[in-house]
PDB file of C-alpha atoms in Angstrom:
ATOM      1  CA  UNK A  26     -12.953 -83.760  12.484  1.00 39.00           C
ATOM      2  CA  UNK A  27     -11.195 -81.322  10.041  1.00 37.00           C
ATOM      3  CA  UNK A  28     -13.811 -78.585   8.696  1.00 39.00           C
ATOM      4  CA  UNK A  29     -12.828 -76.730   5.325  1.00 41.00           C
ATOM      5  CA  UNK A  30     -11.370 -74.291   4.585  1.00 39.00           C
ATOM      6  CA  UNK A  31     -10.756 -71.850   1.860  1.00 40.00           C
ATOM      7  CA  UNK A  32      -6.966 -71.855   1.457  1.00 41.00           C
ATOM      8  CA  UNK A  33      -6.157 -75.570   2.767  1.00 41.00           C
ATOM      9  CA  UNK A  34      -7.509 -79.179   1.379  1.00 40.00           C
ATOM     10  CA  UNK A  35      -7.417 -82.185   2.593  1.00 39.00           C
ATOM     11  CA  UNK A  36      -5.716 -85.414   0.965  1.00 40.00           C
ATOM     12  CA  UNK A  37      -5.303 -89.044   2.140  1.00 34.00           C
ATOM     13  CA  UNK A  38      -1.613 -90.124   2.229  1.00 35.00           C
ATOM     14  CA  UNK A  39      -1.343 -93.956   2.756  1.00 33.00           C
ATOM     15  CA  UNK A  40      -4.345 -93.840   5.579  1.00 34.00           C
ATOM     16  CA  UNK A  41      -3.947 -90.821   7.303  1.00 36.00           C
ATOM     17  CA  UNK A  42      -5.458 -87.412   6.988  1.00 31.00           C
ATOM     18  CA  UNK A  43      -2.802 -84.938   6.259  1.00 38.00           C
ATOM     19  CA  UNK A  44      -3.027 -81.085   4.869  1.00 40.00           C
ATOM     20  CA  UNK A  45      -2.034 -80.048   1.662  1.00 58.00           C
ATOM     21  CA  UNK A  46      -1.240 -76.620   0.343  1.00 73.00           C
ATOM     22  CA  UNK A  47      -3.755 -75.730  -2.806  1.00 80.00           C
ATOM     23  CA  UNK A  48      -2.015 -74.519  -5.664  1.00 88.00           C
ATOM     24  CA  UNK A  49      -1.958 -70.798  -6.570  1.00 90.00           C
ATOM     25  CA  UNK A  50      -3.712 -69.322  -9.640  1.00 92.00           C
ATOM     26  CA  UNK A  51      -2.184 -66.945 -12.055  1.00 92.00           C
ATOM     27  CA  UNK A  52      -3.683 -64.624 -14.585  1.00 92.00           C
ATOM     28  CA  UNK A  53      -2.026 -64.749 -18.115  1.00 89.00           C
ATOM     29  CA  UNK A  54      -2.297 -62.775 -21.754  1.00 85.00           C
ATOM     30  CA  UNK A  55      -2.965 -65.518 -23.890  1.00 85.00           C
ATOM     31  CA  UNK A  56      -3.267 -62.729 -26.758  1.00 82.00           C
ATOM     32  CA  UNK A  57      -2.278 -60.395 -28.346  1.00 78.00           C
ATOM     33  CA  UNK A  58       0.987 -59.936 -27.195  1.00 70.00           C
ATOM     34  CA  UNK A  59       2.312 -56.419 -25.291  1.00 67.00           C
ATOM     35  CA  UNK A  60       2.043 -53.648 -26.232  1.00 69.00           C
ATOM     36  CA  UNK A  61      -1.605 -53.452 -25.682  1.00 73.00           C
ATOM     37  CA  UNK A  62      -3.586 -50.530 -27.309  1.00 74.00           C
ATOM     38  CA  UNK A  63      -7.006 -48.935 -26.860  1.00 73.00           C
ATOM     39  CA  UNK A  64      -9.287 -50.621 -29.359  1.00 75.00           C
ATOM     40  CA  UNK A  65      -7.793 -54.242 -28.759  1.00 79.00           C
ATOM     41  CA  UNK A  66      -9.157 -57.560 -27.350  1.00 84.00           C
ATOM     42  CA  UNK A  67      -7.544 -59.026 -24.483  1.00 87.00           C
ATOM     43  CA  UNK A  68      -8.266 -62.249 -23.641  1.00 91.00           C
ATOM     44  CA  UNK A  69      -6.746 -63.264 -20.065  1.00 93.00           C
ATOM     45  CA  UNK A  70      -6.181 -66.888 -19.356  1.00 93.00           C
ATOM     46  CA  UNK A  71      -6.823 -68.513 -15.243  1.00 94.00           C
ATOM     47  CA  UNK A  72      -3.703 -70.744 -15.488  1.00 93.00           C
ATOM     48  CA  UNK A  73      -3.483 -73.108 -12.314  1.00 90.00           C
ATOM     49  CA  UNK A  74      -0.842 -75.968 -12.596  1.00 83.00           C
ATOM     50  CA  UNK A  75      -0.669 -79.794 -12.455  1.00 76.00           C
ATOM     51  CA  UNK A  76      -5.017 -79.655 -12.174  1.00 76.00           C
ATOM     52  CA  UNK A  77      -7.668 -79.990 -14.065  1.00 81.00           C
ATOM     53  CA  UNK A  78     -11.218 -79.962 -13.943  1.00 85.00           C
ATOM     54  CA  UNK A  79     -11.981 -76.500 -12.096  1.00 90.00           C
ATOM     55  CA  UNK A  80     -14.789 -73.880 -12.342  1.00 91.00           C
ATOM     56  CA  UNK A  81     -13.476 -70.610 -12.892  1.00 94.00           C
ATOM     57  CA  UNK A  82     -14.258 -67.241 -11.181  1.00 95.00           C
ATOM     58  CA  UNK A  83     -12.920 -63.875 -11.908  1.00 96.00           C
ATOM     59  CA  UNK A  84     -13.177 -60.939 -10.107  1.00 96.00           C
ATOM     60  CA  UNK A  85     -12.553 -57.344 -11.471  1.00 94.00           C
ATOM     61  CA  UNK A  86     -11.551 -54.476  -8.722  1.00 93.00           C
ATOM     62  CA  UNK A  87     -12.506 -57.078  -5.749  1.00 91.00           C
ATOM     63  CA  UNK A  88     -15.922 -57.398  -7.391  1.00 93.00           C
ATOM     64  CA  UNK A  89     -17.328 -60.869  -8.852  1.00 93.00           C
ATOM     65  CA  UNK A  90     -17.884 -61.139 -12.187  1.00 92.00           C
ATOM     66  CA  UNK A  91     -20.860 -64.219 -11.506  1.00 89.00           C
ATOM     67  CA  UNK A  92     -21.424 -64.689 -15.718  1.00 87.00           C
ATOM     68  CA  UNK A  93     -17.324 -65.710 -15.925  1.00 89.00           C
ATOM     69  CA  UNK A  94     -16.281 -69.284 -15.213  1.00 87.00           C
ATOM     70  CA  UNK A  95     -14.771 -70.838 -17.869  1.00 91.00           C
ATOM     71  CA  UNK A  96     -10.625 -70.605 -17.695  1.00 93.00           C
ATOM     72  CA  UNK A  97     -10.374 -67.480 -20.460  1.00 93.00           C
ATOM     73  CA  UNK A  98     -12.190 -63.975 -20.453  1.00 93.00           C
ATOM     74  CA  UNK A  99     -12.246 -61.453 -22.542  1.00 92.00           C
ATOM     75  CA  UNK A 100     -11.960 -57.820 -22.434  1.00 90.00           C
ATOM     76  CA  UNK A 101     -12.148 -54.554 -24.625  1.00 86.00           C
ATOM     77  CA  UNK A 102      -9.750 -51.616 -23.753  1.00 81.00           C
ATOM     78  CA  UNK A 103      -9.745 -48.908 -22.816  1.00 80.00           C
ATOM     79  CA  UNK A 104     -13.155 -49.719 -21.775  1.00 84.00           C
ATOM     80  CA  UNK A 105     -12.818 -52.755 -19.476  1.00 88.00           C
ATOM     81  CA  UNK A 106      -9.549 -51.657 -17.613  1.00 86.00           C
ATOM     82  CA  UNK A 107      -8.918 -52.547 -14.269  1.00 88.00           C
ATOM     83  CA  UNK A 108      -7.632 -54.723 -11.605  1.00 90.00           C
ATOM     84  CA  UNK A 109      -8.161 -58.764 -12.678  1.00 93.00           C
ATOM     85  CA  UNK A 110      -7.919 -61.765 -10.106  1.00 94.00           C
ATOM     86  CA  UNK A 111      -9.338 -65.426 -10.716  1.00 96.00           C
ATOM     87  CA  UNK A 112      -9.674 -68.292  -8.782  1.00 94.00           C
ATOM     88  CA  UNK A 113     -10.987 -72.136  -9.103  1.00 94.00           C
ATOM     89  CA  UNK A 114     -12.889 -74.276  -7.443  1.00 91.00           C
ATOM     90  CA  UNK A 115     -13.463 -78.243  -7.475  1.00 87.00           C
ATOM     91  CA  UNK A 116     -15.226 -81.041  -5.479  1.00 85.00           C
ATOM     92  CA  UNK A 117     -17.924 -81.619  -3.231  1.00 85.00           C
ATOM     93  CA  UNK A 118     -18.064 -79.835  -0.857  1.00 89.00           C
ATOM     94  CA  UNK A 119     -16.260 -76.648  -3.162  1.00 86.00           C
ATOM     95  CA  UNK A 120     -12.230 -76.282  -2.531  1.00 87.00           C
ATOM     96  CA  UNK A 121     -10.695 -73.363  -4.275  1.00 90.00           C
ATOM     97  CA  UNK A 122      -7.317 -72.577  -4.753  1.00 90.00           C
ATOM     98  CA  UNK A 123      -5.909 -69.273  -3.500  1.00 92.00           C
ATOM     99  CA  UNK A 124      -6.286 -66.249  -5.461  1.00 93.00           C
ATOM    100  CA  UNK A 125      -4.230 -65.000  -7.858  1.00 92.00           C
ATOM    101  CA  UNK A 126      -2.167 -62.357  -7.665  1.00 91.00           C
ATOM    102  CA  UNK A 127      -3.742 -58.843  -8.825  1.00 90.00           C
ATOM    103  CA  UNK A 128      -2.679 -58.241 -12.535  1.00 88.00           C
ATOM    104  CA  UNK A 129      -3.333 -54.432 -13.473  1.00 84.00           C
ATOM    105  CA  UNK A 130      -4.018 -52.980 -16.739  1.00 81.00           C
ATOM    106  CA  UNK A 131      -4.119 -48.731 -16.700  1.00 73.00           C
ATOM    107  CA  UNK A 132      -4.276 -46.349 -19.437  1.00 64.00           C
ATOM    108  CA  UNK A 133      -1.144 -44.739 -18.711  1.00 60.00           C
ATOM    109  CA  UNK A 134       2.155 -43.557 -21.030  1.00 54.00           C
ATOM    110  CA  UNK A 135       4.371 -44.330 -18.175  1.00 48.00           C
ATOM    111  CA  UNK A 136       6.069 -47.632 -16.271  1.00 46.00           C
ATOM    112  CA  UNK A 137       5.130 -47.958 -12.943  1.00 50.00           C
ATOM    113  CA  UNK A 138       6.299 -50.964 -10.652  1.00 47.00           C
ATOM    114  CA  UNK A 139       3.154 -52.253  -9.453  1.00 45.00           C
ATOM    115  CA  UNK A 140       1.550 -52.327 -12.680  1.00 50.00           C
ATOM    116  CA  UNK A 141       2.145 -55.606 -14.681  1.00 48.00           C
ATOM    117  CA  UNK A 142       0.569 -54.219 -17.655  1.00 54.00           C
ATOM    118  CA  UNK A 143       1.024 -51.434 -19.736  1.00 53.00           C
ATOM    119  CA  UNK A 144      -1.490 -50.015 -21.574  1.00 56.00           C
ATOM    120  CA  UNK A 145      -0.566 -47.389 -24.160  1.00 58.00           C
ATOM    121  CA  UNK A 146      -3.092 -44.692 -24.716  1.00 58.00           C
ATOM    122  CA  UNK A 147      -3.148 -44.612 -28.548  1.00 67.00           C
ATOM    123  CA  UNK A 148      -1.270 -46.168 -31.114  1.00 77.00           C
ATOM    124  CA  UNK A 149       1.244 -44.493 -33.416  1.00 82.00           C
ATOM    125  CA  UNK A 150       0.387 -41.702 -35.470  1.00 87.00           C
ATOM    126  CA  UNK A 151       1.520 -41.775 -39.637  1.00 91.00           C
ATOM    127  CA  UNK A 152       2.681 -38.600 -40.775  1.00 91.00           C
ATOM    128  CA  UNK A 153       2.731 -37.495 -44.440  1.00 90.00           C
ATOM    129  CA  UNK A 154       5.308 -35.381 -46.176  1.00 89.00           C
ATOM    130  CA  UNK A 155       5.225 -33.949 -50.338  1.00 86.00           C
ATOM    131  CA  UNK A 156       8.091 -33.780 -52.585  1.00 86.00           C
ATOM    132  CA  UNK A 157       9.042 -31.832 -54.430  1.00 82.00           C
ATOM    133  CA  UNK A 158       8.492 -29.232 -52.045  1.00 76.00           C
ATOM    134  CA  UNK A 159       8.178 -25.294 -53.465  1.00 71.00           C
ATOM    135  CA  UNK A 160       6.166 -23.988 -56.179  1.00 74.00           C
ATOM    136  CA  UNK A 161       3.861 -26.955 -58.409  1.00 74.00           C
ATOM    137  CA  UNK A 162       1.889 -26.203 -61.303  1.00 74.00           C
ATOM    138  CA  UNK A 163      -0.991 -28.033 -63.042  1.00 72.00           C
ATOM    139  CA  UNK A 164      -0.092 -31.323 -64.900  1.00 74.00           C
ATOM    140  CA  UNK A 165       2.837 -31.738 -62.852  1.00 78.00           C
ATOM    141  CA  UNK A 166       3.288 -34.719 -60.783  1.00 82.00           C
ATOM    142  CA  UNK A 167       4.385 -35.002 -56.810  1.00 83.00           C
ATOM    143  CA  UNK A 168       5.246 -37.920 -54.786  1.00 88.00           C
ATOM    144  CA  UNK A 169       3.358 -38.463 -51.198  1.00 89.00           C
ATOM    145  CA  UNK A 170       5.060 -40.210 -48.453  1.00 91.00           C
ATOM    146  CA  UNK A 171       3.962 -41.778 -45.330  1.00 92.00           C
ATOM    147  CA  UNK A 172       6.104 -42.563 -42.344  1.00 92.00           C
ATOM    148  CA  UNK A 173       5.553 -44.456 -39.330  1.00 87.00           C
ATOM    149  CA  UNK A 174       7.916 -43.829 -36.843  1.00 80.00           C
ATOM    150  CA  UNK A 175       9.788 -46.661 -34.464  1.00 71.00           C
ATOM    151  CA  UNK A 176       7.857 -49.598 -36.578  1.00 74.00           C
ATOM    152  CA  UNK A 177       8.091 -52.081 -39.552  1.00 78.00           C
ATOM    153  CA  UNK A 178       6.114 -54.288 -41.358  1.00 82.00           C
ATOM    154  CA  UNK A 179       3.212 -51.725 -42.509  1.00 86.00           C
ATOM    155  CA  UNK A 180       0.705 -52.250 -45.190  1.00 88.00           C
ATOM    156  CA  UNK A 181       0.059 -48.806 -46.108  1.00 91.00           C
ATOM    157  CA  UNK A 182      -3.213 -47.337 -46.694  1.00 91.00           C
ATOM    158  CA  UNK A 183      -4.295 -44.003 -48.499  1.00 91.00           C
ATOM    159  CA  UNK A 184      -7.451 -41.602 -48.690  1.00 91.00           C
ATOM    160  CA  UNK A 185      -8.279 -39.345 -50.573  1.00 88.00           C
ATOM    161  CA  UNK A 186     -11.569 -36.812 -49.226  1.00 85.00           C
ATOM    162  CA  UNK A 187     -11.584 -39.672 -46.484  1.00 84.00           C
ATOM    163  CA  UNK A 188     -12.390 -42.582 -49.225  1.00 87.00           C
ATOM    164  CA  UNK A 189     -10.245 -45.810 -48.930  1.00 87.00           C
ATOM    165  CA  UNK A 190      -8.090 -45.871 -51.918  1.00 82.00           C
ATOM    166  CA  UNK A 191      -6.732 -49.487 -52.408  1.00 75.00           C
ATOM    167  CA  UNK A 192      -3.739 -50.728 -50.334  1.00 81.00           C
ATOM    168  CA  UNK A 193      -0.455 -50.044 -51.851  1.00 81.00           C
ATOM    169  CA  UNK A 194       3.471 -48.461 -50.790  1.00 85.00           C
ATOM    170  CA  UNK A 195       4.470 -45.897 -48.389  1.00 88.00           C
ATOM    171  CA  UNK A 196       5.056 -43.752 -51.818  1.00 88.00           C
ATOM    172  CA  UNK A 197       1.791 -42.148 -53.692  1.00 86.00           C
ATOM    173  CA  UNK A 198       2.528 -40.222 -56.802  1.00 82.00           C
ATOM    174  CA  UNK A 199      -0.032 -37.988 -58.322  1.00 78.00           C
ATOM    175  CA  UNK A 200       0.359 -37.778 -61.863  1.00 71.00           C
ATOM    176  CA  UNK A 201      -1.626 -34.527 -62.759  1.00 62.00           C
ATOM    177  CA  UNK A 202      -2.545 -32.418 -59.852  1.00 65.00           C
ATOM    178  CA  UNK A 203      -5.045 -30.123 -61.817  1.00 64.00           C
ATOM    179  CA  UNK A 204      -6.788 -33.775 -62.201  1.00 65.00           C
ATOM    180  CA  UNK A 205      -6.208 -34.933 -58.207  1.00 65.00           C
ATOM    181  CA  UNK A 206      -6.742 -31.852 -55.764  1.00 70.00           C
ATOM    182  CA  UNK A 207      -7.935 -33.372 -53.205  1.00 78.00           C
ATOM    183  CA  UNK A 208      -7.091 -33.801 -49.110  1.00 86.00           C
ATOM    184  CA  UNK A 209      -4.736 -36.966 -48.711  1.00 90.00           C
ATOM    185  CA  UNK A 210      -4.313 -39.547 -45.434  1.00 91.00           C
ATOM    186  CA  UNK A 211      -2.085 -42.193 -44.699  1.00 93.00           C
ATOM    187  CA  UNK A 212      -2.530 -45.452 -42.199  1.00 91.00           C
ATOM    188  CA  UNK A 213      -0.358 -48.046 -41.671  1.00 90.00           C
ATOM    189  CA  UNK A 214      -1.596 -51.350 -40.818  1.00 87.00           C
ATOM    190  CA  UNK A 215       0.039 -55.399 -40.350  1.00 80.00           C
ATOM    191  CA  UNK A 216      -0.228 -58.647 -37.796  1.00 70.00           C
ATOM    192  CA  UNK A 217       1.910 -57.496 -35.871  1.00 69.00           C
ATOM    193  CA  UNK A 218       1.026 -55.291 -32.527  1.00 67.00           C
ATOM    194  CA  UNK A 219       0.263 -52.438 -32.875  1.00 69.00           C
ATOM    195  CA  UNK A 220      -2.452 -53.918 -35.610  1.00 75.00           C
ATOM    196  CA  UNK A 221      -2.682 -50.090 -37.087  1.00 81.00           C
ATOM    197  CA  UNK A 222      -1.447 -46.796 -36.754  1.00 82.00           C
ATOM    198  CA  UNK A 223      -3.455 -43.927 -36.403  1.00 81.00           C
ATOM    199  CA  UNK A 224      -4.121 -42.050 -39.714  1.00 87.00           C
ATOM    200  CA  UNK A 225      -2.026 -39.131 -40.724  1.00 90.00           C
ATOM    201  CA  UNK A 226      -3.715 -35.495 -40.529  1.00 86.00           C
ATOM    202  CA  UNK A 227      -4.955 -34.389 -44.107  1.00 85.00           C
ATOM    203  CA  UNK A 228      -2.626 -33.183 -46.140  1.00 83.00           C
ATOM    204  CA  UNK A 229      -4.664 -30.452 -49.165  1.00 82.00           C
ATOM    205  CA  UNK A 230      -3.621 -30.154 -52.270  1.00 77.00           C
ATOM    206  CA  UNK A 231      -5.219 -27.367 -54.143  1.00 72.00           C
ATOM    207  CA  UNK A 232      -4.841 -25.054 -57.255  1.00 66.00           C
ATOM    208  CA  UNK A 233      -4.675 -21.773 -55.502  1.00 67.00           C
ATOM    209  CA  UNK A 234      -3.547 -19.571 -58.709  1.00 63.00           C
ATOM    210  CA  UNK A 235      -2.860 -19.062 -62.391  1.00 58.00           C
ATOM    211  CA  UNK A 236      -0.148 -17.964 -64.054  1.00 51.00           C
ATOM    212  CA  UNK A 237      -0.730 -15.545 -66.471  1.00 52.00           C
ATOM    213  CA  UNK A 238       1.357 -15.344 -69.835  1.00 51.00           C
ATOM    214  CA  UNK A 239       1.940 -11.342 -70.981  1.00 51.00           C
ATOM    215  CA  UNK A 240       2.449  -9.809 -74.536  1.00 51.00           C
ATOM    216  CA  UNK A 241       5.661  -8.282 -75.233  1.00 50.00           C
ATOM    217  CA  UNK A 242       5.779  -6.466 -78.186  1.00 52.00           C
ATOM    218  CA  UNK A 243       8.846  -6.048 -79.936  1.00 54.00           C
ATOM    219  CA  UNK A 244       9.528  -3.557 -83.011  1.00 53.00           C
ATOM    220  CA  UNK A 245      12.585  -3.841 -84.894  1.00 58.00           C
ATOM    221  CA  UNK A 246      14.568  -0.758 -86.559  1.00 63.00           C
ATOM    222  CA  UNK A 247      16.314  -1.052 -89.605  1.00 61.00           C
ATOM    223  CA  UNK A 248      18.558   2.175 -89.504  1.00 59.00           C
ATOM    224  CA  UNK A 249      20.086   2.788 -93.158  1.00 52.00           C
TER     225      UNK A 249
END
């Protein structure tokens, strides 16, 4: 009499007992889609084709993870990184199918073969530049800009003294500066992955001086 076992099942093909391979999990993104950063949510999908009707287990580094069993998790990085695995089970008595295949997420800036997933350490960082550049003066106006290297689709973001200012273009003018001294940041954000940069470093604007006006005097000689 056949006993089970964990990586075989047992199906009847027209009257006879006969052993059938059981099919192989796999662990899937289901969103958002690579590159991941730190901050996002991951949720990872037990995908197991042509069946139905399984109870889920995940493992994390070779350890259970007993309060998963439905067919999606969902994890926080950088927090929850590690080494992923699920299985399924079904029947009575309990067949499972064979494990899936280690999927790794790291922290890391670099490719590496055996890691499926890449996990970027931060996400991009805006940068702002001033023109016109050189000496301003009070009631003069300057244009900010922000840039966001290697990426497209921003909604830009400004702060002023680390206040949200109201979503707008990659261009801020400041009309008076005597009126706007301040320290100015930049973040980009969209849909898209990354979701949002990281904010620029403060640029300061300040009055530092005066200019002061001197009296010439001037005398004029009428010589007969």
């Amino acid at each position: 009499m056949w006993s089970p076992i964990e990586n075989r099942m047992m199906s009847i093909i027209t009257g006879c007992w006969s052993l059938k391979d059981l099919p192989r999990a796999s662990v899937k993104i289901v969103s958002p889609q690579e590159p991941l950063y730190s901050g996002d949510r991951v949720t990872l999908q037990c995908y197991i084709p042509e069946y139905t009707d399984w109870t889920y287990v995940w493992y994390k580094d070779n350890g259970l993870l007993p309060s998963e069993t439905s067919k999606t998790t969902t994890i926080m990085l950088p927090n929850n990184a590690g080494q992923y695995q699920c299985r399924a089970g079904r029947g009575d008595p309990v067949y499972y199918t064979q494990y899936s295949e280690p999927v790794h997420i790291q922290v890391t800036g670099e490719y590496k073969r055996h890691v499926l997933i890449i996990l970027h350490g931060s996400p991009p960082t805006a940068s702002v530049s001033v023109s016109p550049h050189g000496l301003l003066y009070s009631g003069e106006s300057v244009t900010l800009q922000c840039d966001i290297s290697n990426y497209t689709g921003w909604t830009y973001w400004w702060y002023r003294k680390d206040q949200l200012q109201s979503p707008g273009s990659p261009s801020k003018t400041i009309s008076t500066l005597s009126d706007q001294v301040s320290q100015y940041q930049c973040q980009g954000r969209r849909t898209d992955r990354p979701q949002s940069s990281q904010r620029s470093v403060f640029l300061k604007i300040s009055v530092t001086g005066e200019f002061t006006v001197k009296t010439l005097s001037l005398t004029c000689l009428l010589v007969a």
